[in-house]
Coordinates of C-alpha atoms and ligand atoms in Angstrom, one line a residue:
X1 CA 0.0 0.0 0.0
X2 CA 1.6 3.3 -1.0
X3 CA -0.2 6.2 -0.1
X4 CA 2.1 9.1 -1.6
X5 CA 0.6 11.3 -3.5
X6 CA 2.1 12.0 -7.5
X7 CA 4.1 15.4 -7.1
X8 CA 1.5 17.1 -9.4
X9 CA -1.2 15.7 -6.5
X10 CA 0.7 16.6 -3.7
X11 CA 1.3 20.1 -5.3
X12 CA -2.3 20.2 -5.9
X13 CA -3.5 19.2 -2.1
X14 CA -1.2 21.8 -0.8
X15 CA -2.8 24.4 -3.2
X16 CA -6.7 23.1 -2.0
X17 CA -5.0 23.4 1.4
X18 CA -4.0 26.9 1.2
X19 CA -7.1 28.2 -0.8
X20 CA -9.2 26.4 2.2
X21 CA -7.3 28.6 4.8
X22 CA -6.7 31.5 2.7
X23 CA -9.2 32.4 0.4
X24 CA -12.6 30.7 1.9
X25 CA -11.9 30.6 5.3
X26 CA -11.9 34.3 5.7
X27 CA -14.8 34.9 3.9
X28 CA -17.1 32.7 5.9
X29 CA -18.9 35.7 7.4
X30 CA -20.6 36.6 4.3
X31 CA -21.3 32.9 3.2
X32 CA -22.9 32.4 6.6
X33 CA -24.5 36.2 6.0
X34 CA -25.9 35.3 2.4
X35 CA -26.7 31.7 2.7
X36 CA -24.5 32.1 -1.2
X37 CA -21.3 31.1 -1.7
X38 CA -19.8 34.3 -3.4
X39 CA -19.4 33.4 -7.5
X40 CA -15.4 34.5 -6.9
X41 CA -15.2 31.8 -4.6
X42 CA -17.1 29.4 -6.8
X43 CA -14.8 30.6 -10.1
X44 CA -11.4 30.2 -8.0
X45 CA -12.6 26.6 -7.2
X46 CA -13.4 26.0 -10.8
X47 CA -10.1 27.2 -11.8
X48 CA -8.3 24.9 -8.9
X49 CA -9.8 22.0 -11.1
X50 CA -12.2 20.9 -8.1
X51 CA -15.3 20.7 -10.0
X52 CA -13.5 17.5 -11.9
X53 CA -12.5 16.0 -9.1
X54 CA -14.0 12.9 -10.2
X55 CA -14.0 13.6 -14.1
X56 CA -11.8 11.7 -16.2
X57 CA -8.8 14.0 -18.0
X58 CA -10.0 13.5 -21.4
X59 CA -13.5 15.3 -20.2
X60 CA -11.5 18.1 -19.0
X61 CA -11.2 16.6 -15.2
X62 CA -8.2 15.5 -13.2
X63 CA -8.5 11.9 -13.8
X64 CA -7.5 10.7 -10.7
X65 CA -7.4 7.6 -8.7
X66 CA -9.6 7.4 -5.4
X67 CA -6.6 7.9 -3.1
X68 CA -5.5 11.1 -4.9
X69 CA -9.1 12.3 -5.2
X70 CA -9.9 11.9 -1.3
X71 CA -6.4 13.3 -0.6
X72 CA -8.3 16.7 -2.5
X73 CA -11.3 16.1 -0.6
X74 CA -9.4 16.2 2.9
X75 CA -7.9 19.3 2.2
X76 CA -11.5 20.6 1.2
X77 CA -12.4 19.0 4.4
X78 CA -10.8 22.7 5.9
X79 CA -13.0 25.2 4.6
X80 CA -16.2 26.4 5.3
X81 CA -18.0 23.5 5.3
X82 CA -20.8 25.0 2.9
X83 CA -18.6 25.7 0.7
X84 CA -16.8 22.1 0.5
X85 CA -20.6 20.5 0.2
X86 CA -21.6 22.1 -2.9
X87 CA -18.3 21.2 -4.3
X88 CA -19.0 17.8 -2.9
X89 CA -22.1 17.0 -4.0
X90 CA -21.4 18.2 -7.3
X91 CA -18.0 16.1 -7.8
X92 CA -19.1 13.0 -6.0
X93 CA -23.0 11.8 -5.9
X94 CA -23.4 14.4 -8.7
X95 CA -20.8 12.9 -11.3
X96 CA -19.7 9.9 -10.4
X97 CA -23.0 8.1 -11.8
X98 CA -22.3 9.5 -15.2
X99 CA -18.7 9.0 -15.2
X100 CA -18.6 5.6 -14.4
X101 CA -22.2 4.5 -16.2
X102 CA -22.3 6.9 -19.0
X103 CA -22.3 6.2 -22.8
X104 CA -19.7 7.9 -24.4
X105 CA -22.5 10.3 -26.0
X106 CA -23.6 11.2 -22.5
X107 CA -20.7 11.7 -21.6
X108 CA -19.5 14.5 -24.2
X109 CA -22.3 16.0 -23.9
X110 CA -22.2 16.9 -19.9
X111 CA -19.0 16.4 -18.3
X112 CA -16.9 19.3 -20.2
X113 CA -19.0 21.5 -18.9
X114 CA -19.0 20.1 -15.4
X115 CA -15.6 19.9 -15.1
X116 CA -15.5 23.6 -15.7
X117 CA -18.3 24.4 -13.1
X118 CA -20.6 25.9 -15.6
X119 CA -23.0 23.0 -15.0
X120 CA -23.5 22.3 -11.2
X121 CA -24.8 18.7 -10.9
X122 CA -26.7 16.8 -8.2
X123 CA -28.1 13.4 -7.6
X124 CA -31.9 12.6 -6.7
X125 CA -33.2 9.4 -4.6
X126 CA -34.7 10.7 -1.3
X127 CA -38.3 11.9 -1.1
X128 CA -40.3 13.0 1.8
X129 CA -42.2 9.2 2.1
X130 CA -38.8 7.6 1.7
X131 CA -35.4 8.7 2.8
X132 CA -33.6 5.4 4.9
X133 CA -35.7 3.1 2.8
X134 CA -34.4 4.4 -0.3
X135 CA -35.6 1.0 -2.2
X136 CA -39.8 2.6 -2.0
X137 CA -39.6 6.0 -3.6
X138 CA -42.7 6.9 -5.5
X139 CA -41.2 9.2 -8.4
X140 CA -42.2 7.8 -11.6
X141 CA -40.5 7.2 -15.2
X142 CA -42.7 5.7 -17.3
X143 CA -41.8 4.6 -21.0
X144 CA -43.7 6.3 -23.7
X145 CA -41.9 6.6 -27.0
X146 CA -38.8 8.5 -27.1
X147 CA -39.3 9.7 -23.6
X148 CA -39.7 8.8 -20.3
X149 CA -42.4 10.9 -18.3
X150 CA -41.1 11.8 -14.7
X151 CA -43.3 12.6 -12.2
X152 CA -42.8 12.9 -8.4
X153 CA -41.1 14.5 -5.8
X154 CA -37.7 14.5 -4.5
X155 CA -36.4 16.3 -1.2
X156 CA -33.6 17.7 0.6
X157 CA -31.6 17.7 -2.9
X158 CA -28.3 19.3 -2.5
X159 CA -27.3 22.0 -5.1
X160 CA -30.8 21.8 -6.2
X161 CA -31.3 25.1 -6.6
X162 CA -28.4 26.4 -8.5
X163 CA -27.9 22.8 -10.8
X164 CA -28.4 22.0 -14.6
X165 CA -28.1 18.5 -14.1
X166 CA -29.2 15.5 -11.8
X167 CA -29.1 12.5 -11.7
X168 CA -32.5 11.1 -10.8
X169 CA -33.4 7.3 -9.2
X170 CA -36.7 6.7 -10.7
X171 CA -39.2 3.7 -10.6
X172 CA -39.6 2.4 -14.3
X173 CA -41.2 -1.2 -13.5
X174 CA -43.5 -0.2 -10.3
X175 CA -44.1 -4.1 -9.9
X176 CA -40.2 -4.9 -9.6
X177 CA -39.8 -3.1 -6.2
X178 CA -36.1 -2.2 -6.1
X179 CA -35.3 -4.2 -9.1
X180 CA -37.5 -1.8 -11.5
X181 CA -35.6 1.6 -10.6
X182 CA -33.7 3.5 -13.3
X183 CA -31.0 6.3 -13.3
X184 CA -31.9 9.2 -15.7
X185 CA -30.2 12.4 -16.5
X186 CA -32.4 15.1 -15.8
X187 CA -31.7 18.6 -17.0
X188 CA -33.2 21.1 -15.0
X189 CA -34.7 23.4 -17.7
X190 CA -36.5 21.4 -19.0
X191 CA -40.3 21.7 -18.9
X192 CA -42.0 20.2 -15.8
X193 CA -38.8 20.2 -13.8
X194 CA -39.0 22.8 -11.0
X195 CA -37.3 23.6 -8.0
X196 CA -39.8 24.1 -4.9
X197 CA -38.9 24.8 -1.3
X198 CA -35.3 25.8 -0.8
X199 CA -34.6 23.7 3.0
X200 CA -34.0 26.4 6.0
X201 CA -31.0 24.6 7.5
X202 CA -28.9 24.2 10.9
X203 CA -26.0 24.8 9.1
X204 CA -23.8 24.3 6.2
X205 CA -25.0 27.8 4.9
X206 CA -24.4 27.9 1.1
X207 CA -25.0 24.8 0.3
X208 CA -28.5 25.1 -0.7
X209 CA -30.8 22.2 -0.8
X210 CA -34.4 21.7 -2.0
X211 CA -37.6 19.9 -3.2
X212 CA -37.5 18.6 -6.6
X213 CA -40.9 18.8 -8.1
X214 CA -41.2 16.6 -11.9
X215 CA -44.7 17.3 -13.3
X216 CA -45.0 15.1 -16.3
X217 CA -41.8 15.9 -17.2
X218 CA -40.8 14.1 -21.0
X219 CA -37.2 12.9 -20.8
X220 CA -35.2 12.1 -23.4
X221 CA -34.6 7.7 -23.6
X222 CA -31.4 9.0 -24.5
X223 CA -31.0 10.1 -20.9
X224 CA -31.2 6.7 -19.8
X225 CA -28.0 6.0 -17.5
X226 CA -27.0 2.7 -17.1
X227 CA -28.9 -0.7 -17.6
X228 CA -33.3 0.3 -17.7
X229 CA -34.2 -1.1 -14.6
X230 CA -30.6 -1.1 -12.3
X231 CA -31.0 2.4 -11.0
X232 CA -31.2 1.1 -7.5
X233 CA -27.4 -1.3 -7.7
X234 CA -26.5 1.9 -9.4
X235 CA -27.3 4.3 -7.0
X236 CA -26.1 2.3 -4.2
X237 CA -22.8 1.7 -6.0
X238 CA -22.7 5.9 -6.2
X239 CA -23.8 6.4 -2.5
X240 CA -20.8 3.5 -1.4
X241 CA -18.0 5.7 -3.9
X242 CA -19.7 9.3 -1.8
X243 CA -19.0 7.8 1.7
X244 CA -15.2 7.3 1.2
X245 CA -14.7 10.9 0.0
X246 CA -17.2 12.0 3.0
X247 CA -15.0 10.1 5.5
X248 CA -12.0 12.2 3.9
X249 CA -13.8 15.4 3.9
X250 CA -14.7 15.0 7.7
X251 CA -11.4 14.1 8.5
X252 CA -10.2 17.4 7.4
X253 CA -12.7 19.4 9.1
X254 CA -11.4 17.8 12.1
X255 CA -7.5 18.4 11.8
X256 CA -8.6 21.9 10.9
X257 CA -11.0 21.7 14.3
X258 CA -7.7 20.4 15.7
X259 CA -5.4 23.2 14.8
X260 CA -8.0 26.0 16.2
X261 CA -8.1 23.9 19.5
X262 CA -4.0 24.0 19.7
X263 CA -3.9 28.3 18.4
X264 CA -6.8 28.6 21.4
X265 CA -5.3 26.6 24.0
X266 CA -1.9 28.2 23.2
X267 CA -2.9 32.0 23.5
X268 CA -5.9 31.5 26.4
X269 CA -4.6 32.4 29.9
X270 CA -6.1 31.0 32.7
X271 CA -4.3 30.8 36.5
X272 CA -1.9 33.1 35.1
X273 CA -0.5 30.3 32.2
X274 CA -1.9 29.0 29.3
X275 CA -4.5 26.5 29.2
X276 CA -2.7 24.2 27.0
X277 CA -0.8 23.6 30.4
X278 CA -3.5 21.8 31.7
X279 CA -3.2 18.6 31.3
X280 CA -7.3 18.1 30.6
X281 CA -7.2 20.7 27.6
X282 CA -3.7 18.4 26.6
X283 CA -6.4 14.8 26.4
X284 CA -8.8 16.9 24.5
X285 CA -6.4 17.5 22.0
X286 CA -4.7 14.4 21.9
X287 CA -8.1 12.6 21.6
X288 CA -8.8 14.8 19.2
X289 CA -5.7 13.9 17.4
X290 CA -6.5 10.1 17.3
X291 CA -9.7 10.5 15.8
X292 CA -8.0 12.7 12.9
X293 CA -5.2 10.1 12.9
X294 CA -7.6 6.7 12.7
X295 CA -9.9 8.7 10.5
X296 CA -7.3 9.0 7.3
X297 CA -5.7 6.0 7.8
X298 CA -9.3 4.4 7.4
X299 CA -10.6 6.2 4.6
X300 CA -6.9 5.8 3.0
X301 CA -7.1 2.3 3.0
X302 CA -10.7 1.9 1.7
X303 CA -9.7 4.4 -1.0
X304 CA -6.8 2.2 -2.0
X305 CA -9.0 -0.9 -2.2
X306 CA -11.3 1.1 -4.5
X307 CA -8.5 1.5 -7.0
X308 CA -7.3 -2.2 -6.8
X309 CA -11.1 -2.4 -8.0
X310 CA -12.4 -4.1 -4.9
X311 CA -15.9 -4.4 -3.9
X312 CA -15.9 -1.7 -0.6
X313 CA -19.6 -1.6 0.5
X314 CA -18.9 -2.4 3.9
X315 CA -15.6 -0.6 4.6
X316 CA -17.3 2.8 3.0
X317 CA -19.8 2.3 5.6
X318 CA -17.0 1.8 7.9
X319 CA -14.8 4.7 7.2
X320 CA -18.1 7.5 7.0
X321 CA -19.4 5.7 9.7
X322 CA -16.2 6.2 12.2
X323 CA -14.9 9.3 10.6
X324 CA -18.2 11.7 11.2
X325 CA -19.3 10.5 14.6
X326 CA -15.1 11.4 15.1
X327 CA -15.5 14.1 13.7
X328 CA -19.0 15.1 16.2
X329 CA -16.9 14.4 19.0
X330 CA -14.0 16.6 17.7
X331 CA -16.2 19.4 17.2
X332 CA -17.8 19.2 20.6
X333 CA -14.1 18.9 22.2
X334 CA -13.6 22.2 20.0
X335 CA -16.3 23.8 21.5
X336 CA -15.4 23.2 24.8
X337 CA -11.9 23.7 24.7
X338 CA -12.7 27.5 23.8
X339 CA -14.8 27.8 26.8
X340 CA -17.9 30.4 26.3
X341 CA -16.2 31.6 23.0
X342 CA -16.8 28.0 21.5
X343 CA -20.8 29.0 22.2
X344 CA -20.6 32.4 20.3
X345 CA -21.5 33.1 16.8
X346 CA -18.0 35.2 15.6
X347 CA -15.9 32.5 16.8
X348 CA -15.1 29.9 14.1
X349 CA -16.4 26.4 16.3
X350 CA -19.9 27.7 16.9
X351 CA -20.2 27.5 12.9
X352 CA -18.3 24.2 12.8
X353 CA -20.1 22.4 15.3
X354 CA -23.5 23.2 13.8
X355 CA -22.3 22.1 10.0
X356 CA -20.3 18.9 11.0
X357 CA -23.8 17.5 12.0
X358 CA -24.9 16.8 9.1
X359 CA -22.6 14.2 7.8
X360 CA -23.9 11.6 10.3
X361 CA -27.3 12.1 8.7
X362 CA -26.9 11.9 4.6
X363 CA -25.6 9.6 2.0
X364 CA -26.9 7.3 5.0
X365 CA -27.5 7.9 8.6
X366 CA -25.1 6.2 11.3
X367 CA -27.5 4.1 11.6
X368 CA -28.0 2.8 7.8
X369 CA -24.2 1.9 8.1
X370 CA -24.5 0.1 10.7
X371 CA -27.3 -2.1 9.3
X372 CA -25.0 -2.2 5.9
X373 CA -21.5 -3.6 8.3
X374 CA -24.0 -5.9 10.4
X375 CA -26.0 -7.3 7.2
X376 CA -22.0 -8.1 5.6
X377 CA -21.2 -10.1 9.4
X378 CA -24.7 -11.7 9.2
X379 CA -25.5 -12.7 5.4
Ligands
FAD1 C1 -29.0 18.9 4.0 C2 -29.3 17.6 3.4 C3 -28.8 17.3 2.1 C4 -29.2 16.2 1.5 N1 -28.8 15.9 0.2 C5 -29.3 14.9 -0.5 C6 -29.0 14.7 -1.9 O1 -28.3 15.5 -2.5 N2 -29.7 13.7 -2.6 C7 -30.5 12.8 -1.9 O2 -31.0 11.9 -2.6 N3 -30.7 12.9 -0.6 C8 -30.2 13.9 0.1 N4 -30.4 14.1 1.5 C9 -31.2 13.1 2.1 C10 -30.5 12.2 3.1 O3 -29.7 11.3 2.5 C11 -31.6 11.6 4.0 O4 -32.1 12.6 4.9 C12 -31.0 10.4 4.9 O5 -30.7 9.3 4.1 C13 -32.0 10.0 6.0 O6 -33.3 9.9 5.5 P1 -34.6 10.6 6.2 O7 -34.2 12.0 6.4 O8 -35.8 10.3 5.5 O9 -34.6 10.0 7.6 P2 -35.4 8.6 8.1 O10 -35.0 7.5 7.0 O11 -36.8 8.9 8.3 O12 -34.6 8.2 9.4 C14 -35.0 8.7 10.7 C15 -34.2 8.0 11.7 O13 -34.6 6.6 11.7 C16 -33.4 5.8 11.6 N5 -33.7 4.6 10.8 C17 -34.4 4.6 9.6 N6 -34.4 3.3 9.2 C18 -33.7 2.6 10.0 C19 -33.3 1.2 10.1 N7 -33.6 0.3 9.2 N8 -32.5 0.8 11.1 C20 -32.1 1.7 12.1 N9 -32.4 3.0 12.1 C21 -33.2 3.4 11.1 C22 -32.4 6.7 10.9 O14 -31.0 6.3 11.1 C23 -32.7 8.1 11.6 O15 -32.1 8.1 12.8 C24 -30.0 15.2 2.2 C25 -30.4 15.5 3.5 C26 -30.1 16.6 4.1 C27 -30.5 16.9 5.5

């Protein structure tokens, strides 16, 4: 196992690194002021090459493997965590479907223009009857002609609102339960497609989410992705690939969470000396530490496995599983270590606590993993 990155990588992860601290960091004020992430900030990602993360070079991405990819992620992992979610859901749930299922028509046609950020993608399965039991949505594609006609309503989709393309799960055989699902490419102008509520959030400000609303919408067969009927295996196989860069992401929210607890402790005087004399503020830290430490070596391995083209289901579930309820109790240590500033709105943890949350809850709850890593011990 060789987990060194390619000097263009490594040059790369510094730069993501730098732009985290330098560039988005500072401006998380007006993000959290706007609910927007400022279209500078959205260009100088573009032009950082994060939007094709995931997108092969020959479609104007990075083409790179998983280990170099969630190397990228971690160092996203440090800025506003907003900000690294639209970027996320765009490169990962939002491309990899296409990337990996696509014809080569489909192809062409989208992920140019992804790469570049000029198309933000998404990916659609949850709706408001069915969110854990992702195998009973309701949204319908039916066959008629050249088109499939999509109706239904999806929920909570990130990037909804500012998107030209999702990928939609879709029932297509209503009497083959989760074996007559299909992926479709769904671009957002077209008629019948609309955007409803945008969700009022706890945190990751930004990153908008939204309903989904498809009212008879007529899309193109030719939007078909992958095998009619094996949306569901699909979309699982797209969720599994999300949780691995997820695992990454957290863990670089937490060594960022780590390096404001150390710059605290250091500077804080209490009883006439630092805090970070005391040796309980010390085990905060180094506990802090060994979550950030167990957390990459985890989603490091699983992302090398991945590109020896092994089956991962259960070790994705693993690594988001381990590395965001790490990453909960990192944040709370963050809080805490800061005393009453942790609790107040202009210091950085109050903002990280609340955004952290929510990557125990999508692309599966904690507890969805857990039923995935029994179910693998128990089959
Ligand atoms: C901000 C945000 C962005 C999102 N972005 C997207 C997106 O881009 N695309 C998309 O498709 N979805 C998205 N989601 C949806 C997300 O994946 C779901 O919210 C998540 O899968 C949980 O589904 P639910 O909200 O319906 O909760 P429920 O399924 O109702 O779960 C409620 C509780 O019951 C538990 N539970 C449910 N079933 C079981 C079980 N079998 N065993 C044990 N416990 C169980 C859950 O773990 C949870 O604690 C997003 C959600 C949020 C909040």
């Amino acid at each position: 196992m060789d987990f060194n990155l390619p000097p263009e990588v490594e040059q790369m992860r510094r730069a993501v690194l730098d732009f985290a601290h330098d560039v988005v960091e500072p401006r998380a004020h007006e993000i959290e002021a706007t609910n927007r992430v400022p279209d500078d900030l959205t260009r100088a990602a573009a032009d950082l090459g994060l939007f094709g993360l995931s997108i092969p070079e020959e479609y104007g991405g990075l083409g790179l493997d998983m280990v170099s990819k969630c190397a990228l992620y971690e160092a996203l992992g440090h800025a506003h965590m907003g900000f690294g979610g639209v970027i996320s859901a765009h490169a990962s749930i939002g491309t990899t479907g296409l990337v990996t299922l696509g014809t080569e028509e489909q192809k062409r046609r989208f992920l140019p223009r992804m790469a570049t950020g000029e198309t933000i993608a998404g990916f659609a399965i949850t709706e408001p009857t069915s969110g854990s039991d992702a195998a009973n949505i309701r949204t319908r594609a039916e066959r008629r002609g050249d088109v499939f006609v999509l109706s239904g309503t999806k929920h909570y989709i990130s990037n909804a609102p500012v998107a030209g393309l999702l990928t939609v799960i879709a029932v297509t055989d209503p009497t083959q339960g989760a074996r007559g699902m299909s992926a479709l490419l769904v671009e957002m102008d077209t008629p019948g497609v609309r955007v409803g509520r945008i969700d009022e959030k706890m945190g990751q400000r930004g990153a908008l989410s939204a309903e989904v609303i498809f009212e008879d919408a007529e899309i193109p067969a030719a939007n078909l992705l992958g095998p009619l009927h094996g949306g569901y295996r699909e979309a699982l196989k797209i969720l599994t690939n999300g949780r691995v860069g997820i695992a990454a992401r957290a863990t670089g929210s937490m060594a960022h969470l780590v390096e404001l607890g150390v710059a605290h402790a250091r500077t804080r005087e209490q009883f006439g000396r630092p805090i970070a004399d005391f040796q309980a503020v010390q085990f905060m830290l180094a506990e802090m530490q060994v979550d950030v430490v167990t957390s990459r070596a985890t989603w490091q391995y699983v992302a090398w496995l991945v590109d020896q083209g092994r089956s991962v289901g259960m070790e994705a579930s693993a690594a988001k599983l381990h590395a965001t309820e790490a990453l909960s109790r990192v944040a709370d240590k963050a809080v805490q270590i800061a005393g009453g500033m942790g609790y107040m709105k202009d210091y950085p943890v109050e903002r990280w606590y609340r955004d952290q949350r929510l990557l125990r809850i999508y692309e599966g709850t904690s507890e969805i993993q857990k039923v995935i890593i029994a179910r693998s011990l128990l089959q």
